[in-house]
XYZ file of C-alpha atoms in Angstrom:
428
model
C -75.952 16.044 -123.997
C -77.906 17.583 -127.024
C -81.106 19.171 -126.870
C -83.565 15.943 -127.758
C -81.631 14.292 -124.876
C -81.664 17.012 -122.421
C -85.775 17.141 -123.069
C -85.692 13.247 -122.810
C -83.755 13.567 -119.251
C -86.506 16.093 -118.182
C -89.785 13.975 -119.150
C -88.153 10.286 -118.022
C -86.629 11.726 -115.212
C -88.259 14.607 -113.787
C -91.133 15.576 -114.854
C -93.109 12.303 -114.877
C -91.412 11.213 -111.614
C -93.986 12.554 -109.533
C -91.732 12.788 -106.324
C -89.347 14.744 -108.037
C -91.336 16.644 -110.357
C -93.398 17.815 -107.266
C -90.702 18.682 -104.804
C -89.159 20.966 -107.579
C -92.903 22.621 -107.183
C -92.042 23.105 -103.655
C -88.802 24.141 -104.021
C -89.682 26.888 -106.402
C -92.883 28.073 -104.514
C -90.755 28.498 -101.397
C -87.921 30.486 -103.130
C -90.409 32.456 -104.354
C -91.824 33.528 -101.177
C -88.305 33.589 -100.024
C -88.371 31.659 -97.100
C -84.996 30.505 -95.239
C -82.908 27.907 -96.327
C -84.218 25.419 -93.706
C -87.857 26.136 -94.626
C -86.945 25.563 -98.046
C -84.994 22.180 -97.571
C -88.285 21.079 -94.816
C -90.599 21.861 -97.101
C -89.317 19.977 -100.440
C -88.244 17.000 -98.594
C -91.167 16.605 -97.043
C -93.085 16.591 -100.163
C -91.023 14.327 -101.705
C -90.970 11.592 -99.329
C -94.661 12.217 -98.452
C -95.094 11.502 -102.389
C -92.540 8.368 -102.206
C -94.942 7.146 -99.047
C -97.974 7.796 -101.390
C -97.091 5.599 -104.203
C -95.537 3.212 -102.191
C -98.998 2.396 -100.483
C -100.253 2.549 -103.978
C -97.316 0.025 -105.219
C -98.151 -2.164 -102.435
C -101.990 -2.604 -103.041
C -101.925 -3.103 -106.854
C -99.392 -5.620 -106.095
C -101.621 -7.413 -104.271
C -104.924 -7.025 -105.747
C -104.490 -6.674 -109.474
C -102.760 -10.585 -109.538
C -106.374 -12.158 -108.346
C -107.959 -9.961 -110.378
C -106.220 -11.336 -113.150
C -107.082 -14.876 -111.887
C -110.594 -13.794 -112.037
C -110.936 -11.902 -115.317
C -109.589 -15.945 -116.347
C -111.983 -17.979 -114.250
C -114.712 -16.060 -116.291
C -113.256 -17.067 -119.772
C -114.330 -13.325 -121.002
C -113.347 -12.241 -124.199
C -112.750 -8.388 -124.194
C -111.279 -5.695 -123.455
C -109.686 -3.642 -120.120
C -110.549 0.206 -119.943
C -106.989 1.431 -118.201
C -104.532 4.058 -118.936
C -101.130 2.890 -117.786
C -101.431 -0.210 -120.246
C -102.341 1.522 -123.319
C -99.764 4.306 -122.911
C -96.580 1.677 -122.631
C -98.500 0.123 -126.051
C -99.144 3.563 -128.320
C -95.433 4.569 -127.101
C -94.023 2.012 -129.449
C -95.673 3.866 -132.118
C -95.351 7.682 -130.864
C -92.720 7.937 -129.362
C -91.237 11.126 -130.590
C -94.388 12.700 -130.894
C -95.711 11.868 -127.798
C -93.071 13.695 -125.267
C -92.978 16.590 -127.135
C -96.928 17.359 -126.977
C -96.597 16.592 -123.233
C -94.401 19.777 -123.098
C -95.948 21.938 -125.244
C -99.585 20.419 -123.956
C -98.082 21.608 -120.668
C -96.917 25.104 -121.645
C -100.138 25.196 -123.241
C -102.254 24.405 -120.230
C -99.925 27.196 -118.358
C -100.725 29.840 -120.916
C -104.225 29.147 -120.063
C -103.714 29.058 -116.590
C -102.139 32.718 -116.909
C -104.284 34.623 -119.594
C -108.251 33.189 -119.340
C -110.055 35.154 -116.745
C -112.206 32.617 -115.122
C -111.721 31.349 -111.304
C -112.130 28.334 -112.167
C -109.484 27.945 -114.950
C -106.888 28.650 -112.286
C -105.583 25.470 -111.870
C -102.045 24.161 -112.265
C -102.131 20.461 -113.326
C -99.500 18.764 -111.139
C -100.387 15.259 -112.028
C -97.785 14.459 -114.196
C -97.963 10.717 -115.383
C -101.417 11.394 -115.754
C -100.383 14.467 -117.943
C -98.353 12.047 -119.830
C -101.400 9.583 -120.317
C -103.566 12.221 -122.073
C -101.062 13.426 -124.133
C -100.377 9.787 -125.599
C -104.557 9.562 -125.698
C -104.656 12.722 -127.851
C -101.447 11.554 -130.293
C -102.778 8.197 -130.841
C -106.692 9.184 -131.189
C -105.487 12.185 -133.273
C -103.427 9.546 -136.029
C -105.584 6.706 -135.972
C -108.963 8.717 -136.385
C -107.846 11.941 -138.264
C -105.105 10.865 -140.091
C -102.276 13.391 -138.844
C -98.881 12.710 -138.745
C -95.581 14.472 -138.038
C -95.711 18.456 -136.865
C -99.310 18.886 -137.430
C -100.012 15.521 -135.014
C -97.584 16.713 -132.246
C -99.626 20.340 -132.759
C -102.930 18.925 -132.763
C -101.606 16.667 -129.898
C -100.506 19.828 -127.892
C -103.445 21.778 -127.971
C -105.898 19.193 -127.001
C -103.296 17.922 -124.343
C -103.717 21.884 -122.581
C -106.914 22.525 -123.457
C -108.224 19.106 -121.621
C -105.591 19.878 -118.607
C -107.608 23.076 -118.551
C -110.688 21.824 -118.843
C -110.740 18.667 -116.394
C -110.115 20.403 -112.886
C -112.241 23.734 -114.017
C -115.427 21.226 -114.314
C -114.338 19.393 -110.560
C -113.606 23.042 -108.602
C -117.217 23.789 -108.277
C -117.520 20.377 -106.310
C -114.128 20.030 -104.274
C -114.313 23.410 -103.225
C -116.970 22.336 -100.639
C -114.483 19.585 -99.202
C -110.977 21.423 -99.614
C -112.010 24.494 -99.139
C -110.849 25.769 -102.411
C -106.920 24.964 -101.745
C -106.884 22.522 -104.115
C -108.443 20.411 -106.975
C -108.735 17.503 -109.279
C -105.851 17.034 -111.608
C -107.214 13.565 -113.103
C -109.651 11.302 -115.610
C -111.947 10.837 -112.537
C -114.416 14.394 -112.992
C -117.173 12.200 -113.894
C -116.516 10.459 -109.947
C -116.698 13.811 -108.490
C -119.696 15.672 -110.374
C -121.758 12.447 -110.817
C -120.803 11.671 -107.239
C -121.938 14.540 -105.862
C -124.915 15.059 -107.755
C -126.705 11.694 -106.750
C -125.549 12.284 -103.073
C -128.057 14.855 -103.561
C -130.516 12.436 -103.678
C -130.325 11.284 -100.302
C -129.279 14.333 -98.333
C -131.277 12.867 -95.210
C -128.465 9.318 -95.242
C -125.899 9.451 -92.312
C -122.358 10.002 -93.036
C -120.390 6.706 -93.647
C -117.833 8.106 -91.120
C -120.657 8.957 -88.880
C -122.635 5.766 -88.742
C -122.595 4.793 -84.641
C -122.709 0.957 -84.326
C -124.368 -0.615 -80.760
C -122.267 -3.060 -78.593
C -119.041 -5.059 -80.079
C -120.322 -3.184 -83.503
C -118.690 -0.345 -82.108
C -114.849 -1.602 -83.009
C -116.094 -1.102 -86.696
C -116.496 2.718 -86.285
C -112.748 2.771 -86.640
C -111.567 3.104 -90.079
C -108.715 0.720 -89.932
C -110.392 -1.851 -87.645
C -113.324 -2.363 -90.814
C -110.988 -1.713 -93.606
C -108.659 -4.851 -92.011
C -112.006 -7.080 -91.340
C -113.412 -6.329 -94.156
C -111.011 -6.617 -97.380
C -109.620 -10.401 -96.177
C -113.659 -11.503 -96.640
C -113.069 -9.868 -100.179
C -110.526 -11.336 -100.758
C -111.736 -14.744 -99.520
C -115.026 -14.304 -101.879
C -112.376 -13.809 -104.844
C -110.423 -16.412 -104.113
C -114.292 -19.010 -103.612
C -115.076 -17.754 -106.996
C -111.707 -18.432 -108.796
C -110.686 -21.897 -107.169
C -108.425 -23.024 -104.584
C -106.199 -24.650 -107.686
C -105.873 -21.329 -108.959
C -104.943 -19.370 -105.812
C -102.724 -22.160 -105.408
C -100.428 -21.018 -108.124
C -100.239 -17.098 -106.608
C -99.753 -18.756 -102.719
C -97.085 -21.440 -103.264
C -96.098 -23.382 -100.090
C -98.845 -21.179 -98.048
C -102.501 -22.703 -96.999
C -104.463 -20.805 -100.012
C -107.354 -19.569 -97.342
C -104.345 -18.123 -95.043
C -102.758 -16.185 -98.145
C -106.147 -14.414 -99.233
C -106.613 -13.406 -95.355
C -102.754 -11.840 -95.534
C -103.911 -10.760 -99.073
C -106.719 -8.723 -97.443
C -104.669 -7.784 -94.486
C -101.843 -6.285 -96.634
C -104.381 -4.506 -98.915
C -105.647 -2.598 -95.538
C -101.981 -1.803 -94.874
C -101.673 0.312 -97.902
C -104.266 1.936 -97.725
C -103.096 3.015 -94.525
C -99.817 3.493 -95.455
C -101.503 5.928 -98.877
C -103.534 8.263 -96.285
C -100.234 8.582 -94.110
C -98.748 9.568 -97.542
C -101.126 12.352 -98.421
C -101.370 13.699 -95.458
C -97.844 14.197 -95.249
C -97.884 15.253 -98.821
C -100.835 18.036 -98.489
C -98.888 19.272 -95.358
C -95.976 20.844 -97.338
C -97.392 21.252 -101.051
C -100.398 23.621 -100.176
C -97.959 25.831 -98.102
C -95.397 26.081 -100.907
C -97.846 26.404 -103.597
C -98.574 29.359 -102.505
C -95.206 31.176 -103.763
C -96.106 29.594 -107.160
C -100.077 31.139 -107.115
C -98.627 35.195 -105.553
C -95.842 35.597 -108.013
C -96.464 33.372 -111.595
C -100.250 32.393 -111.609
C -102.383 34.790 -109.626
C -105.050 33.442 -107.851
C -104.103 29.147 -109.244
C -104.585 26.463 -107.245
C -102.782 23.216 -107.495
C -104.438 20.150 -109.430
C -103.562 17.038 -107.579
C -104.061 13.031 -107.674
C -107.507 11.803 -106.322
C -105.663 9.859 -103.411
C -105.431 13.557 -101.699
C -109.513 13.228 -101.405
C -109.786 10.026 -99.478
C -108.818 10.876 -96.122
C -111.605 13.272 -96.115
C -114.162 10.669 -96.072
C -111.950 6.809 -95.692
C -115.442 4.565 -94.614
C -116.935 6.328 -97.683
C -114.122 6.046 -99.797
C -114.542 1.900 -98.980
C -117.990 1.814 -100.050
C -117.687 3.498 -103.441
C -114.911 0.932 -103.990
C -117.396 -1.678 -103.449
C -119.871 -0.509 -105.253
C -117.950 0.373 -108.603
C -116.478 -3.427 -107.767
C -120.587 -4.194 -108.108
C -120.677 -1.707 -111.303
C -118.038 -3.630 -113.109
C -119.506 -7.387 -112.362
C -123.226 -6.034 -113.907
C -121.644 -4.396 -116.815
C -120.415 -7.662 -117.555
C -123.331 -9.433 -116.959
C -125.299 -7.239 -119.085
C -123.080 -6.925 -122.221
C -122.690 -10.926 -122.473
C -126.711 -11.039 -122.269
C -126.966 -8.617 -125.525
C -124.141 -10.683 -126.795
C -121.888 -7.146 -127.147
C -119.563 -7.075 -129.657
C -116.637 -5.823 -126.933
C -117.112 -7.447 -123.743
C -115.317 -4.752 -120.834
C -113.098 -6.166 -118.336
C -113.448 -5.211 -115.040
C -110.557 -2.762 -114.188
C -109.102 -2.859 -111.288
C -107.048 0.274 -110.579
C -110.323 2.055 -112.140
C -112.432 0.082 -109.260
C -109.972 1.444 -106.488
C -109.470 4.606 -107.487
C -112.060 5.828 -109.785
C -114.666 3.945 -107.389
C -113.630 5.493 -104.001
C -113.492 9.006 -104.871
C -116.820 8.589 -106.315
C -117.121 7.099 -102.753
C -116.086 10.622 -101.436
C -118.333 12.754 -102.906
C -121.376 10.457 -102.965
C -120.796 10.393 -99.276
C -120.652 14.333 -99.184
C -124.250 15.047 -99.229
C -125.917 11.725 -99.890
C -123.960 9.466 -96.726
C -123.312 6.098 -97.540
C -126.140 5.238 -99.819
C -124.711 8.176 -101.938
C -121.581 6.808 -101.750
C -122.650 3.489 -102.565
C -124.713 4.538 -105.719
C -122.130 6.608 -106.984
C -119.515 4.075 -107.208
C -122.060 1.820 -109.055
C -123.386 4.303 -111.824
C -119.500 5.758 -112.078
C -118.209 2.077 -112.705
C -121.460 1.508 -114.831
C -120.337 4.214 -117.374
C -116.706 3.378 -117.299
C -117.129 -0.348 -118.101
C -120.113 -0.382 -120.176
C -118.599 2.850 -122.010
C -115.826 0.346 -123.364
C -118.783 -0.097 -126.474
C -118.518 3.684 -126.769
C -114.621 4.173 -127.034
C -113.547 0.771 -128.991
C -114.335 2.358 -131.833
C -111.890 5.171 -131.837
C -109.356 2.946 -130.793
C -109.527 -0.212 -132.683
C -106.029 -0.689 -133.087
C -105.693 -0.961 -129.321
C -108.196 -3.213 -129.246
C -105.869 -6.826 -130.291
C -103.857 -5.814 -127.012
C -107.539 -6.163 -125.082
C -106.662 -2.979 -124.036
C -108.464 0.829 -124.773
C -107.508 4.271 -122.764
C -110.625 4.333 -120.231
C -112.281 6.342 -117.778
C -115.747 7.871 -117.533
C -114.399 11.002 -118.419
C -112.756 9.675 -121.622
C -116.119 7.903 -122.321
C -117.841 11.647 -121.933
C -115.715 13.077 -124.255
C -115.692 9.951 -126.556
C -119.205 11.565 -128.237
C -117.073 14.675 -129.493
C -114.525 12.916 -131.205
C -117.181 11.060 -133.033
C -118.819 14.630 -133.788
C -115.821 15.983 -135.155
C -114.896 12.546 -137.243
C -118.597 13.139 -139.071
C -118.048 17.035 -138.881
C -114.944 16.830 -141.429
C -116.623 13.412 -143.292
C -114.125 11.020 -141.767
């Protein structure tokens, strides 16, 4: 095997396999704090099938909700265009795809550098989210070619630098604000900062609002205060509303030989299940990656902290986590609403890993300080600049744009404005 295919064995097949990728973190954190071979064996296994367990709950509810949501984005005939990340990659890889991989590595190496020589706390974070790595560093290649006009080793340098400096940057700007709920083991490796500082800065708004997790109910009510008992009542009368809106012709074609009513309530049902099954996952997860992290911090990266997946903030705060779902879910429909009404030239599709994910961990840290109403308004305004933001990024990625597909996220929106800055700066 030659070089190029040893480094194309590492990205496909290690490094952006999050499972394996993150039980070789464990592995090497424990060796380095030399603990016996069964600690050592316990400890990466563990992570690795806690991370399996993870993304299979997260497997499980996409599959599920993203094929109504599809049904919907139909029903209302839009014409426009789906902030994601996943999407866009597979699409700019059939353009990049030498230059891509290699600015993930060096982006990475870059990012470590960083890590290692800048002397602020709250640099000192190790980026262990590695497709999302790999999603930034095919942002930066494509935005760098289509806007700038680089190609070849200057693109995959420009690539590399921005792809560390924003791996860098992201979890330094969320520390301040998960410190308060981790307690400083860990951080944000993800797009989603704009969830936790926006989240947790209009939670301050209603500091006096209960918890979500705290909120007693009177009588039968009661049941409800149990996480899994209103995630599994609630999500089937989601799904049910979807399923009014969109027809039962169409929900026909997703059901089959089933009643169409007794497939959304199984719908909802299994959509509860893995969310279940995710928490079980990260829990299990957290359990053995802190602990072996730790090896990692004392002898490479003094004083680092791990950067993980927003899942891992969830189970700190589940109700919550629910209710900034629902309200970026209520962000997306009025972004909609509005941009048809000014008769936008790109109309945004709601997104519907961005409601789940994006949305609850705004959830989270809404709920932190501000209870549910926190939570609540967080998910809106986070969804609000995500999907309405779509008028902000097309631009910078019209070539995207025929897919009905651009690289999303409120934090890529934020950053969107300094791109722009730089395109004027050199006259382009």
């Amino acid at each position: 095997m030659n070089s190029m295919g040893i480094l194309s064995f590492l990205i496909n097949d290690v490094i952006t396999q999050a499972p394996i990728f993150l039980g070789l973190v464990a592995l090497i954190g424990l060796l380095l704090q030399k603990k016996d071979a069964a600690e050592v064996f316990t400890g990466t296994i563990k992570t690795i099938t806690g991370t399996v367990v993870l993304l299979a709950g997260v497997d499980l509810f996409l599959g599920v909700l993203l094929p109504l949501m599809a049904l919907l984005q139909e029903k209302g005939n839009f014409t426009g265009v789906m902030p994601d990340n996943q999407a866009p990659f597979g699409v700019v890889m059939t353009s990049f795809a030498k230059e891509i991989p290699i600015a993930f590595v060096l982006g990475f190496l870059i990012h470590l550098l960083l890590v290692r020589v800048l002397p602020f706390k709250n640099t000192k974070n190790v980026f262990l989210t590695g497709h999302i790595m790999l999603f930034l560093s095919g942002f930066w290649v494509a935005i760098l070619a289509w806007n700038f006009g680089l190609k070849g080793s200057g693109l995959i340098l420009a690539g590399s630098i921005c792809t560390g400096l924003i791996l860098t940057v992201f979890p330094a700007i969320s520390r301040p604000f998960t410190k308060e709920i981790a307690e400083d083991e860990y951080t944000l490796g993800h797009m989603f900062n704009v969830s936790v500082v926006v989240g947790s800065l209009l939670g301050n708004l209603f500091n006096k609002s209960k918890k979500s997790d705290d909120i007693e109910l009177p009588g039968f009510l009661a049941s409800f205060s149990d996480f899994s008992i209103l995630l599994s009542t609630v999500m089937p009368l989601i799904f049910i509303g979807i399923g009014l809106v969109v027809g039962e012709s169409e929900v026909t074609t997703l059901s089959g030989d089933m009643n169409w009513l007794m497939f959304l309530i199984m719908q909802g049902i299994k959509f509860s299940g893995s969310i279940m099954i995710t928490l079980f996952g990260v829990r299990t997860f957290l359990g053995s990656i802190i602990p072996a992290f730790q090896g990692i911090s004392e002898k490479l990266l003094p004083g680092a902290i791990p950067a993980l997946d927003c899942p891992v903030f969830y189970p700190y705060a589940p109700v919550a986590a629910i209710i900034g779902f629902l309200g970026h879910a209520v962000g997306a429909i009025i972004s909609v609403v509005i941009m048809v009404s000014i008769a936008a030239p790109v109309i945004p599709l709601p997104s519907a890993l961005f409601i789940f994910f994006e949305g609850s961990l705004a959830g989270v840290f809404g709920d932190r300080k501000g209870g549910w109403k926190g939570a609540l308004l967080a998910g809106v305004v986070v969804s609000l600049i995500t999907h309405m933001g779509v008028a902000v990024i097309a631009g910078l990625q019209e070539p995207l744009l025929p897919s009905g597909l651009v690289f999303g996220s409120a934090d890529i929106v934020l950053i969107s404005p300094i791109i722009y800055f730089f395109k004027l700066l050199f006259g382009i």
